[in-house]
XYZ file of C-alpha atoms in Angstrom:
264
model
C 103.963 122.045 6.951
C 105.858 122.230 10.640
C 109.322 120.802 11.691
C 107.787 118.762 13.690
C 105.239 117.001 11.223
C 108.178 116.447 8.332
C 110.623 115.086 11.127
C 107.842 112.584 12.051
C 106.728 111.545 8.480
C 110.675 111.489 7.480
C 110.677 108.755 10.443
C 107.563 106.590 9.409
C 108.743 107.154 5.701
C 111.915 105.457 7.123
C 110.360 102.025 8.768
C 108.251 101.602 5.871
C 110.861 102.047 3.148
C 114.021 100.243 5.224
C 112.402 96.995 4.481
C 112.489 97.176 0.794
C 116.162 98.299 1.115
C 117.005 95.303 2.815
C 117.092 96.459 6.564
C 114.984 94.063 8.673
C 116.776 94.806 12.499
C 115.816 97.118 14.933
C 119.742 97.863 14.764
C 119.300 98.292 11.120
C 115.910 99.883 10.204
C 116.223 102.578 13.748
C 119.374 104.611 12.033
C 118.230 104.528 8.920
C 114.425 105.785 9.878
C 116.809 108.597 12.459
C 118.985 109.852 9.318
C 115.656 109.953 7.094
C 113.742 112.279 9.765
C 116.202 114.522 10.093
C 116.968 114.884 5.964
C 113.445 115.659 6.051
C 113.771 119.266 7.443
C 117.102 120.012 4.826
C 114.616 121.400 2.171
C 114.355 124.073 4.952
C 117.460 125.183 5.094
C 116.177 127.673 2.586
C 114.040 129.144 5.210
C 116.254 131.659 8.121
C 113.784 130.632 10.931
C 114.036 127.046 10.188
C 115.212 124.615 13.150
C 117.892 123.413 10.470
C 119.285 126.902 9.513
C 119.269 127.396 13.294
C 121.074 124.342 14.750
C 124.929 125.141 14.760
C 124.122 128.833 14.828
C 126.030 131.272 12.658
C 127.439 128.107 10.627
C 124.186 126.436 9.444
C 122.856 130.858 9.279
C 125.799 131.304 6.425
C 124.412 127.794 4.880
C 120.588 129.318 4.996
C 121.593 132.023 3.171
C 123.739 130.744 0.258
C 121.405 128.029 0.000
C 118.438 131.284 -0.524
C 120.820 133.071 -2.703
C 121.540 129.509 -5.059
C 117.388 129.492 -5.520
C 116.928 132.756 -5.772
C 118.780 132.836 -9.301
C 118.123 129.430 -10.054
C 114.451 130.393 -10.496
C 114.746 133.842 -12.058
C 117.082 131.431 -14.490
C 114.496 129.181 -15.162
C 110.903 130.552 -14.277
C 108.170 130.081 -17.121
C 105.902 132.818 -18.418
C 103.546 132.270 -16.065
C 105.476 131.594 -12.851
C 104.958 133.715 -10.108
C 106.398 137.272 -9.210
C 108.668 135.612 -6.339
C 112.161 136.009 -4.664
C 113.060 132.103 -5.541
C 113.776 131.776 -2.054
C 111.941 129.863 0.000
C 110.007 126.309 -1.378
C 111.861 126.442 -4.086
C 115.490 124.969 -5.380
C 115.671 123.108 -2.364
C 112.224 121.867 -2.630
C 112.418 119.716 -5.682
C 112.509 115.974 -6.564
C 116.153 116.824 -8.378
C 117.591 118.634 -5.597
C 116.561 115.030 -3.582
C 117.807 112.653 -5.701
C 121.010 114.530 -6.203
C 121.960 115.510 -2.528
C 120.769 111.216 -2.119
C 123.497 110.947 -5.006
C 126.262 112.669 -3.180
C 125.511 110.925 0.301
C 125.953 107.812 -1.337
C 129.479 108.807 -2.806
C 130.229 109.006 1.090
C 130.917 105.197 0.725
C 134.133 106.188 -1.584
C 135.240 108.998 0.897
C 135.650 106.330 3.702
C 133.775 105.424 6.777
C 134.192 109.037 8.476
C 132.690 110.859 5.992
C 129.649 108.182 6.346
C 129.379 108.518 9.506
C 129.348 112.436 9.420
C 126.110 112.259 6.943
C 124.626 109.340 9.484
C 125.139 111.913 12.509
C 124.313 114.939 10.770
C 120.926 113.421 9.898
C 120.384 112.199 13.692
C 121.307 115.375 15.181
C 118.379 117.714 13.190
C 116.174 114.938 13.954
C 117.069 115.117 17.541
C 116.897 118.644 17.419
C 113.246 118.710 16.508
C 111.733 115.416 18.099
C 113.479 115.356 20.842
C 117.274 113.569 22.770
C 115.079 110.529 23.061
C 115.476 109.647 19.210
C 119.720 109.594 20.202
C 119.423 107.112 22.937
C 117.170 105.135 20.798
C 119.518 105.195 17.860
C 122.515 104.628 20.246
C 120.561 101.702 22.111
C 120.062 99.772 19.027
C 123.437 100.317 17.837
C 124.593 99.080 20.692
C 122.956 96.058 20.816
C 123.687 95.485 17.116
C 127.722 95.639 18.444
C 127.192 93.575 21.180
C 124.237 91.182 20.490
C 125.191 90.461 16.732
C 128.499 89.895 16.454
C 130.138 86.775 15.760
C 132.820 85.273 18.396
C 136.066 86.992 18.151
C 135.140 89.513 16.905
C 136.536 92.821 18.680
C 134.101 96.051 18.547
C 136.299 98.237 16.092
C 135.835 95.063 13.604
C 131.885 95.081 14.556
C 132.036 99.096 14.119
C 133.445 98.999 10.694
C 130.967 96.527 9.394
C 128.396 98.967 10.717
C 129.637 101.855 8.672
C 129.839 99.943 5.901
C 126.381 98.732 5.933
C 125.194 102.649 6.519
C 127.411 103.309 3.585
C 125.372 100.781 1.208
C 122.055 102.747 2.565
C 122.773 106.254 3.813
C 121.750 107.951 -0.153
C 118.125 106.678 0.269
C 117.746 107.704 3.572
C 118.999 110.814 2.139
C 116.477 111.295 -0.692
C 113.829 109.944 0.757
C 113.724 112.271 3.282
C 114.119 115.606 1.262
C 111.153 114.152 -0.803
C 108.878 113.349 1.396
C 109.473 116.698 2.889
C 108.113 118.027 -0.895
C 105.473 115.528 -0.618
C 104.408 117.153 2.800
C 104.565 120.197 1.595
C 102.184 119.569 -1.543
C 99.264 118.816 0.980
C 99.337 122.537 2.483
C 97.952 125.306 1.167
C 101.005 126.656 -0.544
C 101.315 123.810 -2.002
C 105.330 122.878 -3.339
C 107.082 122.648 -6.810
C 108.784 119.143 -6.353
C 108.405 118.770 -10.150
C 110.654 121.810 -10.853
C 111.428 121.782 -13.736
C 108.581 120.019 -15.676
C 106.785 122.576 -17.304
C 103.050 122.739 -16.064
C 100.685 125.457 -17.502
C 103.417 127.729 -18.375
C 104.673 127.467 -15.306
C 108.404 125.479 -14.508
C 107.737 125.745 -10.581
C 104.684 124.767 -10.803
C 103.084 124.514 -7.086
C 101.860 120.653 -6.656
C 98.875 120.886 -3.886
C 95.729 118.880 -3.172
C 92.261 119.766 -3.820
C 91.420 123.031 -2.280
C 88.767 121.466 0.502
C 91.475 119.145 1.876
C 94.182 121.171 1.867
C 95.309 122.729 5.447
C 97.547 125.522 6.774
C 100.945 125.288 8.155
C 100.880 125.333 11.726
C 97.249 125.124 11.756
C 94.592 123.981 14.369
C 94.397 120.577 11.782
C 98.338 120.025 11.464
C 98.694 120.395 15.702
C 95.118 118.595 16.129
C 94.953 115.982 13.640
C 98.578 115.158 11.379
C 100.936 115.285 14.087
C 98.642 112.600 16.681
C 98.332 110.166 13.351
C 102.122 110.753 12.718
C 103.093 109.997 16.467
C 100.620 106.532 16.322
C 102.426 105.559 13.358
C 105.919 106.465 14.475
C 105.453 104.346 17.132
C 103.471 101.336 15.433
C 105.572 101.106 12.394
C 108.732 99.894 14.376
C 109.496 96.434 14.230
C 107.575 94.130 15.980
C 105.381 96.701 17.664
C 101.866 95.900 16.197
C 102.884 92.476 16.950
C 103.502 93.414 20.399
C 100.054 95.129 20.469
C 98.445 92.187 19.513
C 100.218 89.850 21.765
C 98.885 92.465 24.486
C 95.181 92.600 23.154
C 95.019 88.934 22.780
C 96.413 88.969 26.893
C 93.833 91.392 27.941
C 90.669 89.608 25.967
C 91.911 86.644 27.290
C 92.214 88.232 31.047
C 88.552 89.578 30.349
C 86.953 86.528 29.357
C 88.002 84.561 32.625
C 86.472 86.831 34.544
């Protein structure tokens, strides 16, 4: 899948999972979904042309090269007798459930290193997502955050106290957002013709890097017509309708429209 599809699927997954981890308000759900969308792009750091690999110029290019080198070494050390002859650089080490869990745990540990470490992890996810989806996402997250600071603070609470509380709250879910985003990326790639070896190192049919795929008739080509004309529009619709209160607003609009038409 292309970067936009990955980011949108991460956003939708974040909106669905947020209530399951105790996040219910817009001020909580939107930053969580934005972080999930951003980290749904991280696995493609193993591709030099990916948006994540070009986000901060030479800095992320160096990170990308390091990730690709590590993935190649890991592939050659752990490949099974029936694994294909591959460099092991793209869609390997970072495209696994193991990588998602490990990076999620690392992000979760940021809470032990202080509020600024948590903020750095969250902002990185936001910038990754905004680079693909657009700056509107930053405006939406900042608006939701500002509302939480000014609208929900108790009397006598300073802005600094509210921000501190917000960062503490982020620390409770940032690891989940990171792991979820990376895993959703793997699931998305499993829909394509190439598949994704996200069950590594579980041996399947003599392969430790066995590509999980849909049945052949259901697979689609990355950046093909099906992804651009079907998948992306469906994800865009879900991205809006899954926002807290969106379905209720649509229902009220439909009801009001029906009453207006009936009254004419």
